[in-house]
Amino acid sequence: MEVATRLTWMQEKKLQNYFGEKQFSLLYKASVHGFSTDRLLQICSNQGPTLTVIYSEDQIVGAYMQKDYGEGNYLIAVFVFQETTITECKVGPFKLPMLFDKNVDGNLEVSIHLKDKTMYFNKNAMEKLGLSQIYISFQDCEVFRCEDLLDERKMSGLTELKESLLCAIRNYIPYGGLVHKVRILLLGPVGAGKSSFFNSVRSIFRGHVTNQALVGSDPTGTSEKYRTYFIKDGKDNNTLPFILCDTMGLSEKEGLDMDDIPYILEGHFPDKYQFNSLKLRPKGIGNHTVCPLLKDRIHCVAFVFSANSVGQLSHEMVEKIKRIRRELIKSDVVHVVLLTHVDTLDLITKGDLIDVYKCVPVKLQLEAVHRKLGFPLSDIFVVSNYTSEWELEPVIDVLILSALKEMLRAADDFLENFPLEKTEIRRKK
């Protein structure tokens, strides 16, 4: 039977971040393994750094130990966790087993007496921790092994996964060989991170952080042209089998016009097409592509939303996005969602990005997208763009490459379902 902690996700996350971005593994739970110091030491010895958590009726107290039980005398961080505040004081130095006995010679500051279910403090420790009495009665005690979220083993695994994804994308061949490169259109509100996503993809394949697409803070957006970006692989300088297409950002009154969507999907707009308000868009006039081929079409659409603002989308914006989705469905274009800026959500750290879909704040944002816009949860992918980093980070690369791989699969779904007679016509032309 799996033993579960009494900590809520939020409590555990705050403690993990407070003690240096740690991952907790529950080793000992008194209510399951017994209120015995000998049993605790038997289970928890030789486990490295540990966190002991004591549950009283109205608060959480505990101790963080940076070294293994029995490794000599050293200071221990004792803390009180009330609501969202953690108060800490150092006690010791003394041997760790002395923390779990009362009236042991040399430890007169703090002690946990499991048999009596009582934790004792001297007056000095009590005042530093803001406690009102020298002892606390408790109902349970848990001990966790503490490991770095991004330790050497996990970093090695991330690097291997990144190389596997790079290989899969480099060797990708669009379905049936119908086109040489698939086109992925990025759509989203102003500031959602479309251009940053392109720059991040380019950085990964170049092997260093770089910028090509303009990223800015202008509330009206920075893209007034339709752009198609080829990505060169730094490994052999060949272009990769996909093209990322960028447009003006979506907004309630300005930005990309709904009338432009069908023309973009059908491939009528060339690179650097200048959007304007005159709405003169008949085929064959100006710089439109008269008879676009299958290779000119959009094969997949990725809606890009910021995790910080998707829940605050206006009614007008929601309706606009739903109208675009109806147009995509009518055109049989498969579409997915990229949720950006998740690394800026409260309590989320780089280490959390390893298993980001299990993080409560991220889950809440995914559900918000599903509830507000109707996208299936399985079609929403979390990414973290390169915005202020100087060096590439495998954990960010894996999220971006994983999302990109799913977009290529979506493009294959479009190509596979594309009417055969239209494919033949395009080939003949």
mmCIF file of C-alpha atoms in Angstrom, residues 13-355:
data_model
loop_
_atom_site.group_PDB
_atom_site.id
_atom_site.type_symbol
_atom_site.label_atom_id
_atom_site.label_comp_id
_atom_site.label_asym_id
_atom_site.label_seq_id
_atom_site.Cartn_x
_atom_site.Cartn_y
_atom_site.Cartn_z
ATOM 1 C CA LYS A 13 5.898 23.077 -2.978
ATOM 2 C CA LYS A 14 6.600 25.966 -0.606
ATOM 3 C CA LEU A 15 8.849 23.765 1.528
ATOM 4 C CA GLN A 16 10.633 22.385 -1.543
ATOM 5 C CA ASN A 17 11.391 25.873 -2.818
ATOM 6 C CA TYR A 18 12.295 27.234 0.621
ATOM 7 C CA PHE A 19 14.998 24.621 1.149
ATOM 8 C CA GLY A 20 16.534 25.008 -2.306
ATOM 9 C CA GLU A 21 14.314 23.454 -5.018
ATOM 10 C CA LYS A 22 14.188 19.951 -3.577
ATOM 11 C CA GLN A 23 12.211 16.882 -4.471
ATOM 12 C CA PHE A 24 10.694 15.023 -1.521
ATOM 13 C CA SER A 25 10.357 11.233 -1.213
ATOM 14 C CA LEU A 26 8.374 10.055 1.811
ATOM 15 C CA LEU A 27 10.432 7.558 3.839
ATOM 16 C CA TYR A 28 8.737 7.336 7.218
ATOM 17 C CA LYS A 29 5.251 8.063 8.547
ATOM 18 C CA ALA A 30 4.758 7.510 12.280
ATOM 19 C CA SER A 31 1.077 6.641 12.007
ATOM 20 C CA VAL A 32 2.032 3.836 9.594
ATOM 21 C CA HIS A 33 5.503 2.711 10.717
ATOM 22 C CA GLY A 34 5.075 3.343 14.430
ATOM 23 C CA PHE A 35 5.898 6.163 16.867
ATOM 24 C CA SER A 36 9.373 4.795 17.570
ATOM 25 C CA THR A 37 12.715 6.576 17.374
ATOM 26 C CA ASP A 38 14.503 3.276 16.696
ATOM 27 C CA ARG A 39 12.140 2.531 13.790
ATOM 28 C CA LEU A 40 12.579 6.041 12.376
ATOM 29 C CA LEU A 41 16.374 5.823 12.491
ATOM 30 C CA GLN A 42 16.299 2.327 10.971
ATOM 31 C CA ILE A 43 14.293 3.533 7.959
ATOM 32 C CA CYS A 44 15.820 6.974 7.498
ATOM 33 C CA SER A 45 19.543 6.364 8.080
ATOM 34 C CA ASN A 46 21.901 6.574 5.088
ATOM 35 C CA GLN A 47 19.315 8.478 3.031
ATOM 36 C CA GLY A 48 21.193 11.753 2.702
ATOM 37 C CA PRO A 49 19.534 15.093 3.524
ATOM 38 C CA THR A 50 16.095 14.738 5.121
ATOM 39 C CA LEU A 51 13.126 16.857 6.133
ATOM 40 C CA THR A 52 11.157 15.918 9.262
ATOM 41 C CA VAL A 53 7.593 17.280 9.390
ATOM 42 C CA ILE A 54 5.495 17.339 12.568
ATOM 43 C CA TYR A 55 1.720 17.823 12.344
ATOM 44 C CA SER A 56 0.110 19.487 15.337
ATOM 45 C CA GLU A 57 -3.538 20.418 15.500
ATOM 46 C CA ASP A 58 -3.120 23.939 14.098
ATOM 47 C CA GLN A 59 0.351 24.180 12.557
ATOM 48 C CA ILE A 60 3.233 22.371 10.891
ATOM 49 C CA VAL A 61 6.687 22.337 12.456
ATOM 50 C CA GLY A 62 9.786 20.418 11.513
ATOM 51 C CA ALA A 63 13.501 20.217 10.898
ATOM 52 C CA TYR A 64 15.682 20.189 7.776
ATOM 53 C CA MET A 65 18.905 18.180 8.000
ATOM 54 C CA GLN A 66 21.501 18.783 5.311
ATOM 55 C CA LYS A 67 23.463 15.616 6.082
ATOM 56 C CA ASP A 68 22.735 11.982 6.786
ATOM 57 C CA TYR A 69 21.750 10.704 10.227
ATOM 58 C CA GLY A 70 24.830 9.864 12.257
ATOM 59 C CA GLU A 71 27.335 11.962 10.279
ATOM 60 C CA GLY A 72 28.504 13.895 13.304
ATOM 61 C CA ASN A 73 27.467 17.147 14.951
ATOM 62 C CA TYR A 74 26.060 19.998 12.879
ATOM 63 C CA LEU A 75 23.396 22.680 12.810
ATOM 64 C CA ILE A 76 19.789 21.776 12.046
ATOM 65 C CA ALA A 77 17.199 24.169 10.541
ATOM 66 C CA VAL A 78 14.050 24.019 12.664
ATOM 67 C CA PHE A 79 10.996 25.715 11.172
ATOM 68 C CA VAL A 80 7.360 26.611 11.801
ATOM 69 C CA PHE A 81 5.042 26.684 8.763
ATOM 70 C CA GLN A 82 1.848 28.682 9.306
ATOM 71 C CA GLU A 83 -0.433 29.326 6.301
ATOM 72 C CA THR A 84 2.057 30.709 3.729
ATOM 73 C CA THR A 85 4.828 31.827 6.116
ATOM 74 C CA ILE A 86 7.898 29.787 7.091
ATOM 75 C CA THR A 87 9.871 30.880 10.162
ATOM 76 C CA GLU A 88 13.273 29.238 10.723
ATOM 77 C CA CYS A 89 16.004 29.092 13.343
ATOM 78 C CA LYS A 90 19.217 27.060 13.548
ATOM 79 C CA VAL A 91 19.832 24.726 16.487
ATOM 80 C CA GLY A 92 22.817 22.609 17.465
ATOM 81 C CA PRO A 93 25.366 21.527 16.600
ATOM 82 C CA PHE A 94 24.571 18.028 17.875
ATOM 83 C CA LYS A 95 24.177 14.494 16.579
ATOM 84 C CA LEU A 96 20.963 13.946 14.683
ATOM 85 C CA PRO A 97 19.615 11.037 16.791
ATOM 86 C CA MET A 98 19.606 13.498 19.683
ATOM 87 C CA LEU A 99 16.844 15.434 17.925
ATOM 88 C CA PHE A 100 14.477 12.521 18.560
ATOM 89 C CA ASP A 101 14.903 12.177 22.315
ATOM 90 C CA LYS A 102 13.980 14.257 25.302
ATOM 91 C CA ASN A 103 16.532 15.343 27.931
ATOM 92 C CA VAL A 104 19.531 13.974 26.061
ATOM 93 C CA ASP A 105 22.809 15.442 27.287
ATOM 94 C CA GLY A 106 23.948 18.215 24.943
ATOM 95 C CA ASN A 107 20.580 18.902 23.294
ATOM 96 C CA LEU A 108 18.534 21.370 25.269
ATOM 97 C CA GLU A 109 17.165 23.439 22.365
ATOM 98 C CA VAL A 110 14.693 21.323 20.409
ATOM 99 C CA SER A 111 13.702 17.668 20.693
ATOM 100 C CA ILE A 112 11.039 15.391 19.195
ATOM 101 C CA HIS A 113 9.723 12.690 21.506
ATOM 102 C CA LEU A 114 7.860 10.249 19.260
ATOM 103 C CA LYS A 115 6.571 7.983 22.014
ATOM 104 C CA ASP A 116 4.902 10.899 23.822
ATOM 105 C CA LYS A 117 3.932 12.603 20.520
ATOM 106 C CA THR A 118 5.411 15.846 21.832
ATOM 107 C CA MET A 119 7.977 18.303 20.471
ATOM 108 C CA TYR A 120 9.918 20.428 22.985
ATOM 109 C CA PHE A 121 11.632 23.828 22.592
ATOM 110 C CA ASN A 122 13.782 25.852 24.945
ATOM 111 C CA LYS A 123 12.793 29.464 25.543
ATOM 112 C CA ASN A 124 15.287 30.870 23.036
ATOM 113 C CA ALA A 125 14.098 28.599 20.182
ATOM 114 C CA MET A 126 10.467 29.202 21.131
ATOM 115 C CA GLU A 127 10.890 32.982 20.819
ATOM 116 C CA LYS A 128 12.819 32.786 17.537
ATOM 117 C CA LEU A 129 10.100 30.624 16.001
ATOM 118 C CA GLY A 130 7.290 32.801 17.321
ATOM 119 C CA LEU A 131 5.743 30.028 19.410
ATOM 120 C CA SER A 132 3.625 30.649 22.499
ATOM 121 C CA GLN A 133 4.684 27.617 24.548
ATOM 122 C CA ILE A 134 7.675 25.321 24.998
ATOM 123 C CA TYR A 135 6.003 22.149 23.782
ATOM 124 C CA ILE A 136 3.669 21.069 20.978
ATOM 125 C CA SER A 137 1.527 17.941 20.962
ATOM 126 C CA PHE A 138 1.313 16.321 17.546
ATOM 127 C CA GLN A 139 -0.726 13.699 15.707
ATOM 128 C CA ASP A 140 1.790 12.499 13.135
ATOM 129 C CA CYS A 141 5.414 12.743 12.026
ATOM 130 C CA GLU A 142 6.790 12.263 8.499
ATOM 131 C CA VAL A 143 10.361 12.127 7.227
ATOM 132 C CA PHE A 144 11.255 12.846 3.580
ATOM 133 C CA ARG A 145 14.443 12.231 1.633
ATOM 134 C CA CYS A 146 15.472 15.494 -0.062
ATOM 135 C CA GLU A 147 17.062 15.466 -3.511
ATOM 136 C CA ASP A 148 17.854 18.246 -5.974
ATOM 137 C CA LEU A 149 15.105 18.569 -8.584
ATOM 138 C CA LEU A 150 17.737 18.774 -11.302
ATOM 139 C CA ASP A 151 20.385 16.346 -10.103
ATOM 140 C CA GLU A 152 23.037 14.789 -12.345
ATOM 141 C CA ARG A 153 20.987 11.656 -13.050
ATOM 142 C CA LYS A 154 17.930 13.607 -14.174
ATOM 143 C CA MET A 155 19.994 15.993 -16.260
ATOM 144 C CA SER A 156 21.575 13.023 -18.023
ATOM 145 C CA GLY A 157 18.114 11.597 -18.749
ATOM 146 C CA LEU A 158 16.919 14.953 -20.101
ATOM 147 C CA THR A 159 19.940 15.215 -22.385
ATOM 148 C CA GLU A 160 19.251 11.746 -23.792
ATOM 149 C CA LEU A 161 15.583 12.592 -24.365
ATOM 150 C CA LYS A 162 16.528 15.853 -26.063
ATOM 151 C CA GLU A 163 18.870 14.045 -28.473
ATOM 152 C CA SER A 164 16.150 11.493 -29.244
ATOM 153 C CA LEU A 165 13.653 14.263 -30.065
ATOM 154 C CA LEU A 166 16.195 16.136 -32.182
ATOM 155 C CA CYS A 167 16.873 12.975 -34.160
ATOM 156 C CA ALA A 168 13.153 12.286 -34.701
ATOM 157 C CA ILE A 169 12.487 15.830 -35.952
ATOM 158 C CA ARG A 170 15.564 15.935 -38.189
ATOM 159 C CA ASN A 171 14.524 12.661 -39.819
ATOM 160 C CA TYR A 172 10.843 13.543 -40.111
ATOM 161 C CA ILE A 173 9.303 13.034 -43.545
ATOM 162 C CA PRO A 174 5.817 14.518 -44.080
ATOM 163 C CA TYR A 175 3.079 11.965 -44.632
ATOM 164 C CA GLY A 176 3.274 10.232 -48.016
ATOM 165 C CA GLY A 177 6.004 12.559 -49.202
ATOM 166 C CA LEU A 178 3.215 14.879 -50.383
ATOM 167 C CA VAL A 179 5.273 17.950 -49.440
ATOM 168 C CA HIS A 180 8.903 18.496 -48.545
ATOM 169 C CA LYS A 181 8.146 20.747 -45.588
ATOM 170 C CA VAL A 182 4.998 21.169 -43.513
ATOM 171 C CA ARG A 183 3.771 24.640 -42.627
ATOM 172 C CA ILE A 184 2.773 25.379 -39.038
ATOM 173 C CA LEU A 185 0.840 28.588 -38.432
ATOM 174 C CA LEU A 186 1.159 30.263 -35.020
ATOM 175 C CA LEU A 187 -1.942 32.185 -33.912
ATOM 176 C CA GLY A 188 -2.564 33.909 -30.605
ATOM 177 C CA PRO A 189 -3.228 37.125 -28.708
ATOM 178 C CA VAL A 190 -0.662 39.903 -28.701
ATOM 179 C CA GLY A 191 2.183 39.079 -26.294
ATOM 180 C CA ALA A 192 1.361 35.381 -26.007
ATOM 181 C CA GLY A 193 4.836 34.347 -27.158
ATOM 182 C CA LYS A 194 4.525 33.396 -30.843
ATOM 183 C CA SER A 195 7.738 35.081 -31.942
ATOM 184 C CA SER A 196 9.524 33.889 -28.814
ATOM 185 C CA PHE A 197 8.533 30.314 -29.637
ATOM 186 C CA PHE A 198 10.066 30.614 -33.102
ATOM 187 C CA ASN A 199 13.241 32.085 -31.632
ATOM 188 C CA SER A 200 13.372 29.255 -29.081
ATOM 189 C CA VAL A 201 13.033 26.558 -31.754
ATOM 190 C CA ARG A 202 15.734 28.227 -33.817
ATOM 191 C CA SER A 203 18.004 28.483 -30.765
ATOM 192 C CA ILE A 204 17.728 24.762 -30.021
ATOM 193 C CA PHE A 205 18.712 23.729 -33.539
ATOM 194 C CA ARG A 206 21.467 26.352 -33.758
ATOM 195 C CA GLY A 207 22.929 25.164 -30.450
ATOM 196 C CA HIS A 208 22.863 28.546 -28.714
ATOM 197 C CA VAL A 209 20.306 31.178 -27.708
ATOM 198 C CA THR A 210 19.567 33.462 -30.636
ATOM 199 C CA ASN A 211 16.844 35.805 -31.897
ATOM 200 C CA GLN A 212 15.541 36.382 -35.410
ATOM 201 C CA ALA A 213 11.838 37.128 -35.075
ATOM 202 C CA LEU A 214 11.192 40.523 -33.481
ATOM 203 C CA VAL A 215 9.898 40.293 -29.919
ATOM 204 C CA GLY A 216 8.588 43.429 -28.254
ATOM 205 C CA SER A 217 6.273 44.863 -25.643
ATOM 206 C CA ASP A 218 4.155 47.089 -27.929
ATOM 207 C CA PRO A 219 0.551 46.404 -26.860
ATOM 208 C CA THR A 220 -0.531 46.419 -30.500
ATOM 209 C CA GLY A 221 1.977 43.684 -31.328
ATOM 210 C CA THR A 222 5.210 43.741 -33.321
ATOM 211 C CA SER A 223 4.216 41.668 -36.397
ATOM 212 C CA GLU A 224 2.393 43.553 -39.164
ATOM 213 C CA LYS A 225 3.533 41.143 -41.856
ATOM 214 C CA TYR A 226 2.898 37.520 -42.611
ATOM 215 C CA ARG A 227 6.244 35.779 -42.078
ATOM 216 C CA THR A 228 7.405 32.288 -42.987
ATOM 217 C CA TYR A 229 10.506 31.125 -41.140
ATOM 218 C CA PHE A 230 12.713 28.292 -42.338
ATOM 219 C CA ILE A 231 14.880 26.746 -39.613
ATOM 220 C CA LYS A 232 18.450 25.775 -40.385
ATOM 221 C CA ASP A 233 19.999 22.893 -38.509
ATOM 222 C CA GLY A 234 23.314 23.901 -36.976
ATOM 223 C CA LYS A 235 24.472 20.289 -37.317
ATOM 224 C CA ASP A 236 24.659 20.282 -41.148
ATOM 225 C CA ASN A 237 23.280 23.732 -42.099
ATOM 226 C CA ASN A 238 20.349 22.099 -43.941
ATOM 227 C CA THR A 239 16.837 23.446 -43.504
ATOM 228 C CA LEU A 240 14.547 21.322 -41.361
ATOM 229 C CA PRO A 241 11.332 19.714 -42.709
ATOM 230 C CA PHE A 242 8.961 22.340 -41.316
ATOM 231 C CA ILE A 243 8.225 26.055 -41.710
ATOM 232 C CA LEU A 244 6.901 28.205 -38.862
ATOM 233 C CA CYS A 245 4.470 30.900 -40.034
ATOM 234 C CA ASP A 246 3.838 34.011 -37.959
ATOM 235 C CA THR A 247 1.037 36.575 -38.250
ATOM 236 C CA MET A 248 -0.277 39.653 -36.514
ATOM 237 C CA GLY A 249 -1.491 38.981 -32.993
ATOM 238 C CA LEU A 250 -5.175 38.535 -32.271
ATOM 239 C CA SER A 251 -7.017 41.301 -30.436
ATOM 240 C CA GLU A 252 -10.607 42.397 -29.903
ATOM 241 C CA LYS A 253 -10.579 45.364 -32.302
ATOM 242 C CA GLU A 254 -7.252 45.433 -34.146
ATOM 243 C CA GLY A 255 -4.742 42.773 -35.093
ATOM 244 C CA LEU A 256 -5.339 39.959 -37.561
ATOM 245 C CA ASP A 257 -8.583 40.309 -39.491
ATOM 246 C CA MET A 258 -10.916 37.320 -39.619
ATOM 247 C CA ASP A 259 -11.230 37.734 -43.400
ATOM 248 C CA ASP A 260 -7.512 36.992 -43.743
ATOM 249 C CA ILE A 261 -7.733 33.545 -42.105
ATOM 250 C CA PRO A 262 -9.011 31.533 -45.131
ATOM 251 C CA TYR A 263 -6.414 33.125 -47.415
ATOM 252 C CA ILE A 264 -3.621 32.267 -45.002
ATOM 253 C CA LEU A 265 -4.849 28.677 -44.628
ATOM 254 C CA GLU A 266 -5.085 28.207 -48.398
ATOM 255 C CA GLY A 267 -1.577 29.578 -48.944
ATOM 256 C CA HIS A 268 -2.377 32.773 -50.835
ATOM 257 C CA PHE A 269 -0.108 35.041 -48.783
ATOM 258 C CA PRO A 270 3.632 34.992 -49.526
ATOM 259 C CA ASP A 271 6.364 35.708 -47.016
ATOM 260 C CA LYS A 272 6.450 39.346 -45.861
ATOM 261 C CA TYR A 273 2.891 40.002 -47.014
ATOM 262 C CA GLN A 274 1.878 43.350 -45.501
ATOM 263 C CA PHE A 275 -1.475 43.280 -43.725
ATOM 264 C CA ASN A 276 -3.637 46.359 -44.228
ATOM 265 C CA SER A 277 -7.074 47.675 -43.404
ATOM 266 C CA LEU A 278 -8.301 48.095 -47.001
ATOM 267 C CA LYS A 279 -9.410 44.450 -47.156
ATOM 268 C CA LEU A 280 -8.591 44.188 -50.886
ATOM 269 C CA ARG A 281 -7.904 40.463 -50.950
ATOM 270 C CA PRO A 282 -9.262 38.973 -54.207
ATOM 271 C CA LYS A 283 -7.045 36.196 -55.530
ATOM 272 C CA GLY A 284 -4.577 37.288 -58.171
ATOM 273 C CA ILE A 285 -4.416 40.939 -57.158
ATOM 274 C CA GLY A 286 -1.330 42.552 -55.667
ATOM 275 C CA ASN A 287 1.185 40.219 -54.104
ATOM 276 C CA HIS A 288 -1.150 37.266 -53.558
ATOM 277 C CA THR A 289 -0.259 33.788 -54.731
ATOM 278 C CA VAL A 290 -2.770 33.058 -57.503
ATOM 279 C CA CYS A 291 -2.894 29.253 -57.426
ATOM 280 C CA PRO A 292 -1.310 27.979 -54.218
ATOM 281 C CA LEU A 293 -0.176 24.365 -54.177
ATOM 282 C CA LEU A 294 -0.446 21.850 -51.372
ATOM 283 C CA LYS A 295 3.040 22.840 -50.239
ATOM 284 C CA ASP A 296 1.835 26.451 -49.812
ATOM 285 C CA ARG A 297 -1.085 25.569 -47.554
ATOM 286 C CA ILE A 298 -1.087 25.608 -43.769
ATOM 287 C CA HIS A 299 -0.870 22.002 -42.565
ATOM 288 C CA CYS A 300 -1.221 22.619 -38.836
ATOM 289 C CA VAL A 301 -2.240 25.556 -36.632
ATOM 290 C CA ALA A 302 -0.882 26.126 -33.138
ATOM 291 C CA PHE A 303 -2.776 28.575 -30.944
ATOM 292 C CA VAL A 304 -0.374 30.259 -28.539
ATOM 293 C CA PHE A 305 -1.604 31.493 -25.162
ATOM 294 C CA SER A 306 0.229 32.839 -22.133
ATOM 295 C CA ALA A 307 -0.434 30.905 -18.927
ATOM 296 C CA ASN A 308 -0.510 34.240 -17.091
ATOM 297 C CA SER A 309 -3.414 35.700 -19.057
ATOM 298 C CA VAL A 310 -5.437 32.903 -20.665
ATOM 299 C CA GLY A 311 -7.910 32.959 -17.792
ATOM 300 C CA GLN A 312 -8.537 36.684 -18.353
ATOM 301 C CA LEU A 313 -9.342 36.529 -22.073
ATOM 302 C CA SER A 314 -12.245 38.837 -22.869
ATOM 303 C CA HIS A 315 -15.567 37.554 -24.159
ATOM 304 C CA GLU A 316 -14.805 39.162 -27.538
ATOM 305 C CA MET A 317 -11.448 37.392 -27.771
ATOM 306 C CA VAL A 318 -12.946 34.043 -26.795
ATOM 307 C CA GLU A 319 -15.609 34.406 -29.488
ATOM 308 C CA LYS A 320 -12.964 35.357 -32.058
ATOM 309 C CA ILE A 321 -10.889 32.285 -31.249
ATOM 310 C CA LYS A 322 -13.960 30.064 -31.467
ATOM 311 C CA ARG A 323 -14.782 31.540 -34.898
ATOM 312 C CA ILE A 324 -11.250 30.789 -36.062
ATOM 313 C CA ARG A 325 -11.586 27.218 -34.783
ATOM 314 C CA ARG A 326 -14.785 26.783 -36.797
ATOM 315 C CA GLU A 327 -12.910 27.978 -39.893
ATOM 316 C CA LEU A 328 -10.114 25.505 -39.193
ATOM 317 C CA ILE A 329 -12.557 22.638 -38.750
ATOM 318 C CA LYS A 330 -14.260 23.583 -42.031
ATOM 319 C CA SER A 331 -10.840 23.456 -43.711
ATOM 320 C CA ASP A 332 -9.926 20.151 -41.993
ATOM 321 C CA VAL A 333 -6.827 21.776 -40.474
ATOM 322 C CA VAL A 334 -5.711 20.061 -37.262
ATOM 323 C CA HIS A 335 -4.949 22.537 -34.482
ATOM 324 C CA VAL A 336 -3.282 22.378 -31.082
ATOM 325 C CA VAL A 337 -2.469 24.776 -28.231
ATOM 326 C CA LEU A 338 0.883 25.953 -26.897
ATOM 327 C CA LEU A 339 0.693 27.287 -23.341
ATOM 328 C CA THR A 340 3.694 29.576 -22.781
ATOM 329 C CA HIS A 341 5.199 31.369 -19.766
ATOM 330 C CA VAL A 342 4.413 28.503 -17.387
ATOM 331 C CA ASP A 343 7.809 29.019 -15.723
ATOM 332 C CA THR A 344 6.560 32.392 -14.443
ATOM 333 C CA LEU A 345 3.569 30.933 -12.587
ATOM 334 C CA ASP A 346 3.703 31.208 -8.812
ATOM 335 C CA LEU A 347 5.911 28.555 -7.147
ATOM 336 C CA ILE A 348 7.007 26.992 -10.467
ATOM 337 C CA THR A 349 10.775 26.556 -10.891
ATOM 338 C CA LYS A 350 12.935 25.182 -13.704
ATOM 339 C CA GLY A 351 13.103 21.860 -11.896
ATOM 340 C CA ASP A 352 9.300 21.542 -12.041
ATOM 341 C CA LEU A 353 9.416 21.599 -15.837
ATOM 342 C CA ILE A 354 10.684 17.988 -15.781
ATOM 343 C CA ASP A 355 7.173 16.800 -14.883
#
